[in-house]
Amino acid sequence: VMLLLIGTGLGLGLFWREQRLKYFKEKSIMADSLQVSRDSLNDAQPIAHLGNWELDLQKNKLFWSDEIYRIFNVDPDKFGASYEAFLDALHPDDRDIVNRAYTESVKNKSIYSIDHRLLLKDGIIKYVHEECKTYYDTNGNPIRSIGIVHDISELKITEQKIIEAQRILNRVINLLPIRVFWKDKDLKYLGCNQIFALDAGKKNPEELLGKDDYQMGWKDQAELYRTDDRNVIVSGVPKIDFEELQTTPKGEHIWLKTSKVPLIDLNGNTIGILGTYEDITERKMAEEALRNE
């Protein structure tokens, strides 16, 4: 019996020893896997220009990933790691807006999402996009916020360049002495220059957007114009320098010299029609006068 008990004890000892070794081995594997995941995340963040953060609202302690320190150009050893230190790192003109957006998101239990600027110590301005979600205890008190910061400076700079290019293009189009307009495949106006808008009895081009020729002063010629438009779109063949009559918003009749070409997007698809015309009424009247002499 004694030998049986001893044997059983030794067996149980070996069993629990094996179980402990297995447990610690699994824990080690899990720890290694977690560290690999963390390393992968840290390696990926600089590529995506995106960092993660967590704010302990009870202790007012802020954690930033390495990428956020890089985006903000802040020394981790000199950063106060608090919400106030974060606000101090923002562009002065954006601090109140950001603070209001975040505090209201915590109060309303909503997602915090905002674009704002950073003013770095060397005077460089950066643009970032932030989002976060706040977590609450069982009593509804906020306990922590977890979020991301994405450096969108290149995107904002590109957007600004596009906007400036559009402004220059609009300025050039509006300086042209001829009327310019473009429509989509449903023959609704996508845009025009200022002089075209004035011909249509409008104050600015924006008033024509989404409208068609039946809603213009020249509605009497609408079907004729639209037939030409459809033929150009379907055939892909421009119709150049042809003369046509137009009724003005005042009910007068003028002569136009018109050209229409397919409107092509960057992928080579026809998306509408681009047209120009000039008012040749005076020339037509002069020609008529010569014929009557």
Short mmCIF file of C-alpha atoms in Angstrom, two decimals, residues 100-245:
data_model
loop_
_atom_site.label_atom_id
_atom_site.label_comp_id
_atom_site.label_asym_id
_atom_site.label_seq_id
_atom_site.Cartn_x
_atom_site.Cartn_y
_atom_site.Cartn_z
CA ARG A 100 -14.99 71.62 -27.34
CA ALA A 101 -15.33 68.72 -29.80
CA TYR A 102 -13.68 66.24 -27.42
CA THR A 103 -15.46 67.33 -24.22
CA GLU A 104 -18.85 67.29 -25.99
CA SER A 105 -18.15 63.79 -27.35
CA VAL A 106 -17.43 62.58 -23.79
CA LYS A 107 -20.53 64.32 -22.44
CA ASN A 108 -22.81 63.05 -25.23
CA LYS A 109 -21.21 59.58 -25.39
CA SER A 110 -20.55 60.07 -29.10
CA ILE A 111 -17.58 59.38 -31.38
CA TYR A 112 -14.96 62.14 -31.41
CA SER A 113 -13.84 62.91 -34.97
CA ILE A 114 -12.08 66.07 -36.13
CA ASP A 115 -9.45 67.52 -38.48
CA HIS A 116 -7.16 70.16 -36.99
CA ARG A 117 -3.74 71.75 -37.26
CA LEU A 118 -0.50 71.43 -35.35
CA LEU A 119 1.99 74.27 -35.08
CA LEU A 120 5.44 72.75 -34.65
CA LYS A 121 8.31 74.48 -32.92
CA ASP A 122 10.04 75.22 -36.24
CA GLY A 123 6.92 77.01 -37.49
CA ILE A 124 5.76 74.18 -39.76
CA ILE A 125 2.01 73.57 -39.82
CA LYS A 126 0.71 70.02 -40.01
CA TYR A 127 -2.82 68.70 -40.46
CA VAL A 128 -4.09 65.66 -38.56
CA HIS A 129 -7.31 63.69 -38.34
CA GLU A 130 -8.31 62.37 -34.91
CA GLU A 131 -10.94 59.89 -33.83
CA CYS A 132 -11.66 58.30 -30.47
CA LYS A 133 -14.22 56.37 -28.48
CA THR A 134 -14.77 56.89 -24.76
CA TYR A 135 -15.60 54.09 -22.34
CA TYR A 136 -17.73 54.45 -19.19
CA ASP A 137 -18.22 52.59 -15.91
CA THR A 138 -21.52 51.06 -14.77
CA ASN A 139 -22.58 54.43 -13.35
CA GLY A 140 -22.03 56.18 -16.68
CA ASN A 141 -18.86 57.96 -15.61
CA PRO A 142 -16.15 58.28 -18.31
CA ILE A 143 -13.06 56.26 -17.47
CA ARG A 144 -10.88 56.25 -20.59
CA SER A 145 -10.73 57.34 -24.23
CA ILE A 146 -8.96 55.31 -26.91
CA GLY A 147 -8.21 56.88 -30.27
CA ILE A 148 -5.97 57.46 -33.26
CA VAL A 149 -4.10 60.36 -34.86
CA HIS A 150 -3.55 60.33 -38.63
CA ASP A 151 -1.13 62.74 -40.30
CA ILE A 152 -3.09 64.06 -43.32
CA SER A 153 -0.75 66.96 -44.17
CA GLU A 154 0.06 65.67 -47.67
CA LEU A 155 -3.64 65.15 -48.40
CA LYS A 156 -4.53 68.67 -47.20
CA ILE A 157 -1.72 70.23 -49.22
CA THR A 158 -2.90 68.34 -52.32
CA GLU A 159 -6.50 69.47 -51.69
CA GLN A 160 -5.34 73.08 -51.36
CA LYS A 161 -3.41 72.83 -54.62
CA ILE A 162 -6.47 71.40 -56.38
CA ILE A 163 -8.67 74.18 -54.98
CA GLU A 164 -6.18 76.82 -56.11
CA ALA A 165 -5.94 75.22 -59.55
CA GLN A 166 -9.74 75.26 -59.81
CA ARG A 167 -9.78 78.93 -58.84
CA ILE A 168 -7.24 79.76 -61.53
CA LEU A 169 -9.17 77.70 -64.10
CA ASN A 170 -12.43 79.46 -63.19
CA ARG A 171 -10.67 82.83 -63.45
CA VAL A 172 -9.34 81.96 -66.90
CA ILE A 173 -12.74 80.68 -68.10
CA ASN A 174 -14.46 83.81 -66.83
CA LEU A 175 -11.96 86.04 -68.65
CA LEU A 176 -12.74 84.41 -72.01
CA PRO A 177 -14.89 86.57 -74.32
CA ILE A 178 -16.85 83.50 -75.43
CA ARG A 179 -19.53 81.60 -73.53
CA VAL A 180 -18.48 78.23 -72.08
CA PHE A 181 -20.79 75.56 -70.64
CA TRP A 182 -20.76 71.84 -69.89
CA LYS A 183 -23.51 69.31 -69.18
CA ASP A 184 -23.77 65.73 -67.96
CA LYS A 185 -25.18 62.83 -70.01
CA ASP A 186 -28.69 63.73 -68.81
CA LEU A 187 -28.07 67.17 -70.37
CA LYS A 188 -28.20 68.99 -67.05
CA TYR A 189 -25.74 71.81 -66.51
CA LEU A 190 -22.59 70.96 -64.58
CA GLY A 191 -21.07 74.42 -64.96
CA CYS A 192 -20.48 77.47 -67.12
CA ASN A 193 -18.60 80.75 -67.11
CA GLN A 194 -19.96 84.03 -65.81
CA ILE A 195 -20.89 85.52 -69.19
CA PHE A 196 -22.94 82.41 -70.04
CA ALA A 197 -24.78 82.72 -66.72
CA LEU A 198 -25.62 86.35 -67.51
CA ASP A 199 -26.98 85.30 -70.92
CA ALA A 200 -29.23 82.85 -69.07
CA GLY A 201 -30.51 85.65 -66.84
CA LYS A 202 -28.65 84.36 -63.78
CA LYS A 203 -26.33 86.21 -61.42
CA ASN A 204 -23.68 83.48 -61.24
CA PRO A 205 -22.90 80.01 -62.66
CA GLU A 206 -24.04 78.24 -59.48
CA GLU A 207 -27.66 79.12 -60.27
CA LEU A 208 -27.55 76.88 -63.38
CA LEU A 209 -26.22 73.74 -61.71
CA GLY A 210 -28.57 70.79 -62.13
CA LYS A 211 -30.94 72.68 -64.46
CA ASP A 212 -31.68 71.87 -68.11
CA ASP A 213 -32.49 73.96 -71.19
CA TYR A 214 -36.24 73.77 -70.58
CA GLN A 215 -35.63 75.93 -67.49
CA MET A 216 -33.73 78.60 -69.41
CA GLY A 217 -34.88 81.71 -71.27
CA TRP A 218 -34.22 79.80 -74.50
CA LYS A 219 -36.70 76.99 -73.70
CA ASP A 220 -38.20 77.50 -77.19
CA GLN A 221 -34.95 76.10 -78.63
CA ALA A 222 -34.42 73.53 -75.84
CA GLU A 223 -35.34 70.44 -77.88
CA LEU A 224 -33.14 71.53 -80.80
CA TYR A 225 -30.17 72.13 -78.48
CA ARG A 226 -30.67 68.83 -76.69
CA THR A 227 -30.92 66.91 -79.97
CA ASP A 228 -27.54 68.29 -81.01
CA ASP A 229 -26.12 67.45 -77.57
CA ARG A 230 -27.28 63.84 -77.76
CA ASN A 231 -25.89 63.37 -81.27
CA VAL A 232 -22.46 64.62 -80.19
CA ILE A 233 -22.44 62.43 -77.05
CA VAL A 234 -23.58 59.26 -78.84
CA SER A 235 -21.44 59.67 -81.96
CA GLY A 236 -18.40 61.12 -80.23
CA VAL A 237 -18.08 63.51 -83.21
CA PRO A 238 -17.79 67.24 -82.41
CA LYS A 239 -20.10 69.77 -84.07
CA ILE A 240 -18.07 72.89 -84.79
CA ASP A 241 -18.87 76.52 -85.72
CA PHE A 242 -22.53 76.23 -86.65
CA GLU A 243 -25.00 79.09 -86.45
CA GLU A 244 -28.24 78.91 -84.49
CA LEU A 245 -30.94 81.15 -83.08
#
